[in-house]
C-alpha positions as a printed Julia matrix, in Angstrom:
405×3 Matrix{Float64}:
   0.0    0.0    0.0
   1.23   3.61  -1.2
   2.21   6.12   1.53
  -0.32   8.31   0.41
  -3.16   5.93   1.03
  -1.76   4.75   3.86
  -2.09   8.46   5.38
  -5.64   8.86   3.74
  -6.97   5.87   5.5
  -5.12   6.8    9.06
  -6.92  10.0    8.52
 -10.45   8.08   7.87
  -9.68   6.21  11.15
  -9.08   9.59  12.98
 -12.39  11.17  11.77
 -14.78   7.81  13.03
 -12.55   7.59  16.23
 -12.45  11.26  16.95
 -16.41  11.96  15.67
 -17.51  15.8   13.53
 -15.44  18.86  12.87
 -14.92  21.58  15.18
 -15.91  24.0   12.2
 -11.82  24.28  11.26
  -9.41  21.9   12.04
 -10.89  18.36  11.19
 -11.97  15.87  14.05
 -12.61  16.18  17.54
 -12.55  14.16  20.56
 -15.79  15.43  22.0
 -18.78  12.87  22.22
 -21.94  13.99  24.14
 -22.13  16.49  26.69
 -20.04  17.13  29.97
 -21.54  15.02  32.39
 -23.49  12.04  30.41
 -22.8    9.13  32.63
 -20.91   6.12  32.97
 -20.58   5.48  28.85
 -18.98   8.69  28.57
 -16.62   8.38  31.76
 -15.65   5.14  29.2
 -15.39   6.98  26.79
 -12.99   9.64  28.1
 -10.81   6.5   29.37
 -10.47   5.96  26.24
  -9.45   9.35  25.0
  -6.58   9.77  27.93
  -4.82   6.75  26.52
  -5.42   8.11  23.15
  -3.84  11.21  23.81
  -1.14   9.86  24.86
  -0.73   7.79  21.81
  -0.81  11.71  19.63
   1.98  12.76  22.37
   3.99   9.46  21.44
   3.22  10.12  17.83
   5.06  13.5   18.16
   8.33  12.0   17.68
   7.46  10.33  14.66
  10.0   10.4   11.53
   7.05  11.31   9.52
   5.75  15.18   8.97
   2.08  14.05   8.12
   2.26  11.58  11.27
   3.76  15.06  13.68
   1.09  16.78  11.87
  -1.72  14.97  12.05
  -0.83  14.46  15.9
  -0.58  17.97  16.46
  -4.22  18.85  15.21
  -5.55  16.04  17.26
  -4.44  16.99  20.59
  -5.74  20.4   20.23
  -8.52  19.19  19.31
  -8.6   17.22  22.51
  -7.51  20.5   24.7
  -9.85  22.62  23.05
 -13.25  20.27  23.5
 -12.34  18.82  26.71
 -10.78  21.43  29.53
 -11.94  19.38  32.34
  -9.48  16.5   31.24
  -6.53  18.72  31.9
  -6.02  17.32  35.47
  -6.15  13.66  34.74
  -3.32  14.35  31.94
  -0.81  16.29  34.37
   1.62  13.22  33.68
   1.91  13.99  29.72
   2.97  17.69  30.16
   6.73  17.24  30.28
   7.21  15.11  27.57
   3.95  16.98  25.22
   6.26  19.96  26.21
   9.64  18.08  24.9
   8.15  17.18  21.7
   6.17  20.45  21.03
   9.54  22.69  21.62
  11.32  20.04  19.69
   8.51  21.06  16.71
   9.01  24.41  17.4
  12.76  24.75  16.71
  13.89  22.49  14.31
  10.27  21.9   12.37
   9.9   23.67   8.88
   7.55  26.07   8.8
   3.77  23.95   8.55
   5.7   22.23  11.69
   6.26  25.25  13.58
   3.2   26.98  13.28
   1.22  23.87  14.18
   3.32  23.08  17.14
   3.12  26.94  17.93
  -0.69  26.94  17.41
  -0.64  23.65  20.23
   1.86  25.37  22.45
  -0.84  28.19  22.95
  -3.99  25.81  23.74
  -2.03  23.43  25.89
  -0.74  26.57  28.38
  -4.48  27.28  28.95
  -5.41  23.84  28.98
  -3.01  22.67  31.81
  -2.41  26.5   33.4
   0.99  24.82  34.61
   4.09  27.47  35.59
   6.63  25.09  34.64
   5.32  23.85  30.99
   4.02  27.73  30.08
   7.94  28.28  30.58
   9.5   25.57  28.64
   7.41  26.14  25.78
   7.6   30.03  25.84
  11.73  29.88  25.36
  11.94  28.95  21.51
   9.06  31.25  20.52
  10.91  34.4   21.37
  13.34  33.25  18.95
  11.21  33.62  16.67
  10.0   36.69  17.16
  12.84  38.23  15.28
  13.78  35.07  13.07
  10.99  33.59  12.53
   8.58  33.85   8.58
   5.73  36.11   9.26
   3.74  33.1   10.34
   5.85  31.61  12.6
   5.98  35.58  14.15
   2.07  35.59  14.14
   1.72  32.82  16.23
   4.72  33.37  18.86
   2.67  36.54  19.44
   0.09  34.42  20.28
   1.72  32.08  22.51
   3.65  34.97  24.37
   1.03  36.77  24.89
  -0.41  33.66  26.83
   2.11  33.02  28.25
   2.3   36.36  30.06
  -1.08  36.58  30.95
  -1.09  33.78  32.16
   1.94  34.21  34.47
   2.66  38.1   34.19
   6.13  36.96  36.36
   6.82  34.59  33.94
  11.23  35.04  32.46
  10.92  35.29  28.54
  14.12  36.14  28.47
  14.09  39.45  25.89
  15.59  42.47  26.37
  12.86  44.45  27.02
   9.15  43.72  28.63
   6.56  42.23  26.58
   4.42  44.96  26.32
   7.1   47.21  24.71
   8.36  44.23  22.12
   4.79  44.17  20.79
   5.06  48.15  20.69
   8.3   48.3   18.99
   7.24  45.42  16.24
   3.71  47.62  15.35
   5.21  51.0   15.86
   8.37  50.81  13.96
   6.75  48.56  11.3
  10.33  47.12   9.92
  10.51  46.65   6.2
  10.67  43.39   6.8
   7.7   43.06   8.8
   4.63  42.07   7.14
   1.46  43.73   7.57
   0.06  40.78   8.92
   2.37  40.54  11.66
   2.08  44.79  12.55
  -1.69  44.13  12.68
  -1.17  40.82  15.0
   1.53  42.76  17.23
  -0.62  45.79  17.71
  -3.9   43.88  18.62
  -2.06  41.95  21.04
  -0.5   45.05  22.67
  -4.59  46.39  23.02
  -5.01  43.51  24.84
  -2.39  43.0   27.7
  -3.47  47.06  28.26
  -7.48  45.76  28.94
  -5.27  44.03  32.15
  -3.45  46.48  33.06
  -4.31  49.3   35.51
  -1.5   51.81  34.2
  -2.89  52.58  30.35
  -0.78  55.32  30.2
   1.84  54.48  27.77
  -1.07  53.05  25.83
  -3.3   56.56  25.85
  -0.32  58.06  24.78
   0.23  56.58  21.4
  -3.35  57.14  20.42
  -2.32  59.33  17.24
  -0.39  56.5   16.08
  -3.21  54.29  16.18
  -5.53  56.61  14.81
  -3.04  56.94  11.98
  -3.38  52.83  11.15
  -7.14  52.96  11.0
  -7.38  54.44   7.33
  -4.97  51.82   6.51
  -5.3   49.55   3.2
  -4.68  46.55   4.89
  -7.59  45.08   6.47
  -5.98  43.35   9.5
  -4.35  46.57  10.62
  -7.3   48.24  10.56
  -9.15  46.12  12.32
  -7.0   45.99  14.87
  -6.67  49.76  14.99
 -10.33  50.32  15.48
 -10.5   47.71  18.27
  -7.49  49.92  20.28
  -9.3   53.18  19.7
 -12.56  51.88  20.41
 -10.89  50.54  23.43
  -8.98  53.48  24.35
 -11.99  56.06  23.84
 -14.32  53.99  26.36
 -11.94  53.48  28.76
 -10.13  57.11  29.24
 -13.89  57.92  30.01
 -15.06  55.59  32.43
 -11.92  57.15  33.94
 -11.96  60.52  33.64
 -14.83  61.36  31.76
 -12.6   63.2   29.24
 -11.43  61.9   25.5
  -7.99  60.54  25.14
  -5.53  63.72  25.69
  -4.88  64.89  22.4
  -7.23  62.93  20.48
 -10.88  64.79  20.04
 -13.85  63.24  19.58
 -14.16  65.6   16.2
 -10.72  64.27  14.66
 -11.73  60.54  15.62
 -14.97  60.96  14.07
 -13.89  62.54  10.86
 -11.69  59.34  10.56
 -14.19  56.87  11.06
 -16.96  58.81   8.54
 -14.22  58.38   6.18
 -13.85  54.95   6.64
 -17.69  54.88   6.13
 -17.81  56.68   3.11
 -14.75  54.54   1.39
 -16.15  53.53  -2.04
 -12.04  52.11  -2.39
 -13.2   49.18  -5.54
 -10.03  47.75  -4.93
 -10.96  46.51  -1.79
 -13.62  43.28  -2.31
 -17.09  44.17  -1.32
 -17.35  42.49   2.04
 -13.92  43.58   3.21
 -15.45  47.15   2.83
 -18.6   45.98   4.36
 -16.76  44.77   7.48
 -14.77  47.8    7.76
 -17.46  49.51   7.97
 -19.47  48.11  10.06
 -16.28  48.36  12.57
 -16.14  51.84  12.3
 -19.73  52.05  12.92
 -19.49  50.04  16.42
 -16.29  52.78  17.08
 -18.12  55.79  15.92
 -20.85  54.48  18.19
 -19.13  54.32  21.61
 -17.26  57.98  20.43
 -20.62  59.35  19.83
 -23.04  58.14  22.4
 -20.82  55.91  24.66
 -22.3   52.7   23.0
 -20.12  50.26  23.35
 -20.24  46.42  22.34
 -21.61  43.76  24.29
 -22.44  39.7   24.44
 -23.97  37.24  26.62
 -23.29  33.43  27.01
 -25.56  31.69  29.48
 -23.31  28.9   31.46
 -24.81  26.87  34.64
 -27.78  28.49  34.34
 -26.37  32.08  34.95
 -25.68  34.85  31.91
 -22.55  36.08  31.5
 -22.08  39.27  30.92
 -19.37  40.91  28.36
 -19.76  44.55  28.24
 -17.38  47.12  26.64
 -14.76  46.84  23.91
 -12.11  45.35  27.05
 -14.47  42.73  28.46
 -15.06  42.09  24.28
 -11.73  42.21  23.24
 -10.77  39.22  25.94
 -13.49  37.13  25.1
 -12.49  37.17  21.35
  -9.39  36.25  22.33
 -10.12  33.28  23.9
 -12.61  31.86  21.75
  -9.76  32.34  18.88
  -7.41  30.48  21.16
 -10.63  27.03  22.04
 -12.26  27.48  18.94
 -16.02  25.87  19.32
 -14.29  25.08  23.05
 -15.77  27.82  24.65
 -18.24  26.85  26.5
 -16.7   24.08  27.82
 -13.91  25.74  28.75
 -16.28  28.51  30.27
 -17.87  25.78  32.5
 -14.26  23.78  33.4
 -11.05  25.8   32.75
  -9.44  27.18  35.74
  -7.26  29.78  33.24
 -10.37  31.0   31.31
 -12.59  31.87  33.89
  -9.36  33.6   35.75
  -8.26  35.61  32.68
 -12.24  36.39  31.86
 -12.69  37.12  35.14
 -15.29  34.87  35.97
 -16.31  33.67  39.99
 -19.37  33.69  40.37
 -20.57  29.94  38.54
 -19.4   26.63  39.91
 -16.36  25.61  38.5
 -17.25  22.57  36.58
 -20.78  23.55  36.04
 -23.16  22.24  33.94
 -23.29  24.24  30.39
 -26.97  25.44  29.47
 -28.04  25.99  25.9
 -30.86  27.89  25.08
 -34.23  26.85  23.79
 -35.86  27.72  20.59
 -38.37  29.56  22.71
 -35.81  31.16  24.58
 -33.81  32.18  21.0
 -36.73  33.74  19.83
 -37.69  36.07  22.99
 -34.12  36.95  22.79
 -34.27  36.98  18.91
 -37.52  39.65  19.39
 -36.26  41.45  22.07
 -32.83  42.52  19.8
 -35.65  43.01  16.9
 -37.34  45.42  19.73
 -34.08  46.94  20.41
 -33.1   47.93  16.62
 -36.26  49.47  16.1
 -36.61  51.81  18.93
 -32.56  52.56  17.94
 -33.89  53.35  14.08
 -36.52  55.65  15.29
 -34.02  57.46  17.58
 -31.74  58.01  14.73
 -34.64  59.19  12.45
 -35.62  61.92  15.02
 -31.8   62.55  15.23
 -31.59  63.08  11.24
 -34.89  64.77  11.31
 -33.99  67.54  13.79
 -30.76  68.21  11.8
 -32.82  68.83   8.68
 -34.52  71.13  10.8
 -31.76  73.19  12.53
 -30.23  73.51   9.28
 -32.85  74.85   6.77
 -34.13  77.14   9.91
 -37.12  75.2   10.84
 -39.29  73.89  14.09
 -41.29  71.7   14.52
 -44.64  73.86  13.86
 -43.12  74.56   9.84
């Protein structure tokens, strides 16, 4: 038998072992729901000892077998949090192997083994493995292709997060390497990477208490949201949406510096863009971005979500509380609410107490979709009506009438 259908019929095995897609990487280890009795205890018996066949499978000879290993174990981490203490005794060698991957893997390798670096330090939260697999990523930082660089952002900023005492031995704190890598934009920094580095720098500041170096480059950010490059102004309007909301929960003043006029003229640019370079949804997007900025510079109106877990609603409000839930769900993937109900890490970093740890995860009804479904309906349409009277009062001011014309 060929190699190549030897590795197509592993990866048939794989997908009726490890059950659907998790929406982007292949198979996944999750069967039923947490908590479905003694089959499923069975069933995760089963799992351990498979993951540690993947971790074995890490030192294979063969890229596709290191590959294919890689992609199931996160799938593992990412689906099932609460395993994380049961598989304490796989972390050293999962971390031997993955930093193994990490520096001497070409460059599908690396990112892969990068990508499982980042969901294994949340899935384990362990001190001593979030250091051994943080050294060979700052390498990379400066070394690495622009994807390797993407994703040891990732992982560092994890990392430190995670454990904000945590040696990553650079010259300089973390905060300031992502500042230099988006500020400086190198020529041979990819736009990719300036957009990565400078949405990762927003972040860490939604933990910190002193924003101040962070308030203070708010021109240079501004600068980066009319930028061609999609990614960089995404991540731009996420850091002054950010920065606008919270400089006035503190002081109840605008960024120093930075008006609400000059912001405002920015983003109605942005709105107006007719750029038919740019495909029609990108401009769609970026528009609707600058509408949720415009929104919080305007009326304070910032963005929100809730996620009901155990029976309670979780509550994200404000581009911060936002901007860290994105995060993680980009880190589990279709994990969340699992690792909402289980993961030690994720409820610290999210800042949630108040639900049993463990807790049962509750979906909503169809009945309860469509209250919520109407009441957003509700919502929209007293917001259109408000913005009507808005526009029609402007009409008014402006040609010199009242409301008796």
């Amino acid at each position: 038998m060929g190699k190549k259908r030897r590795d197509k019929d592993r990866r048939q095995q794989a997908e009726e072992r490890f059950g659907e897609s998790d929406g982007e990487e292949g198979g996944s280890l999750l069967s039923g729901s947490i908590g479905a009795g003694a089959a499923e205890e069975e069933d995760e018996t089963v799992q351990i000892d498979e993951f540690g066949e993947r971790v074995e499978e890490l030192s294979s000879k063969t890229v596709s077998d290191r590959l294919d290993a890689l992609k199931e174990l996160r799938h593992v981490m990412h689906r099932k949090p609460h395993l994380a203490s049961t598989l304490t005794k796989l972390m050293q060698p999962l971390s031997i192997q993955i930093s193994k991957s990490i520096r001497t893997g070409k460059d599908d390798e690396t990112v892969s083994a990068l990508k499982t670096a980042t969901s294994a330090v949340i899935f384990f939260d362990d001190e001593d493995f979030t250091q051994s697999v943080s050294r060979p990523a700052v390498q990379l930082l400066k070394t690495g292709s622009s994807s390797e660089q993407i994703e040891s952002i990732r992982l560092l900023t994890v990392c430190y997060l995670t454990d904000p005492h945590l040696d990553l031995d650079i010259d300089d704190d973390f905060p300031s390497v992502l500042y230099e890598m988006w500020n400086k934009r190198l020529s041979n920094t990819s736009s990719d990477v300036v957009s990565e580095a400078l949405s990762k720098w927003t972040l860490l500041f939604t933990y910190e208490d002193d924003d101040t170096p962070f308030v203070e480059a708010g021109h240079k950010v501004l600068k980066m949201v009319s930028s061609e490059y999609f990614d960089m102004s995404t991540a731009a309007l996420g850091s002054i949406g950010y920065m606008y909301e919270n400089c006035y929960k503190k002081t109840n003043k605008p960024p120093a510096g930075l008006g609400k006029k000059e912001i405002v003229e920015t983003l109605m640019e942005m709105i107006g863009e007719q750029d038919r370079t740019v495909s029609k949804q990108m401009r769609k997007d970026r528009k609707e971005n600058a509408r949720k900025v415009q929104a919080t510079v305007e009326s304070n109106d910032s963005p929100s979500e809730q996620i009901k877990v155990s029976g309670k609603t979780l509550d994200f409000d404000g581009w911060g509380e936002v901007t860290q839930l994105e995060w993680i769900r980009s880190i589990v993937k279709a994990g969340l609410l699992p690792h909402l109900a289980a993961s030690a890490s994720v409820r610290r970093l999210l800042a949630i107490s108040h639900i049993p740890l463990g807790g049962k995860i509750v979906k909503l009804t169809n009945a309860q979709k469509k209250i919520n479904a109407d009441e957003s309906r509700e919502k929209s349409k007293l917001k259109t009506m408000k913005d009507h009277k808005k526009s029609s009062r402007a009409i008014q001011h402006k040609f010199g009438c009242d409301d008796d014309y």
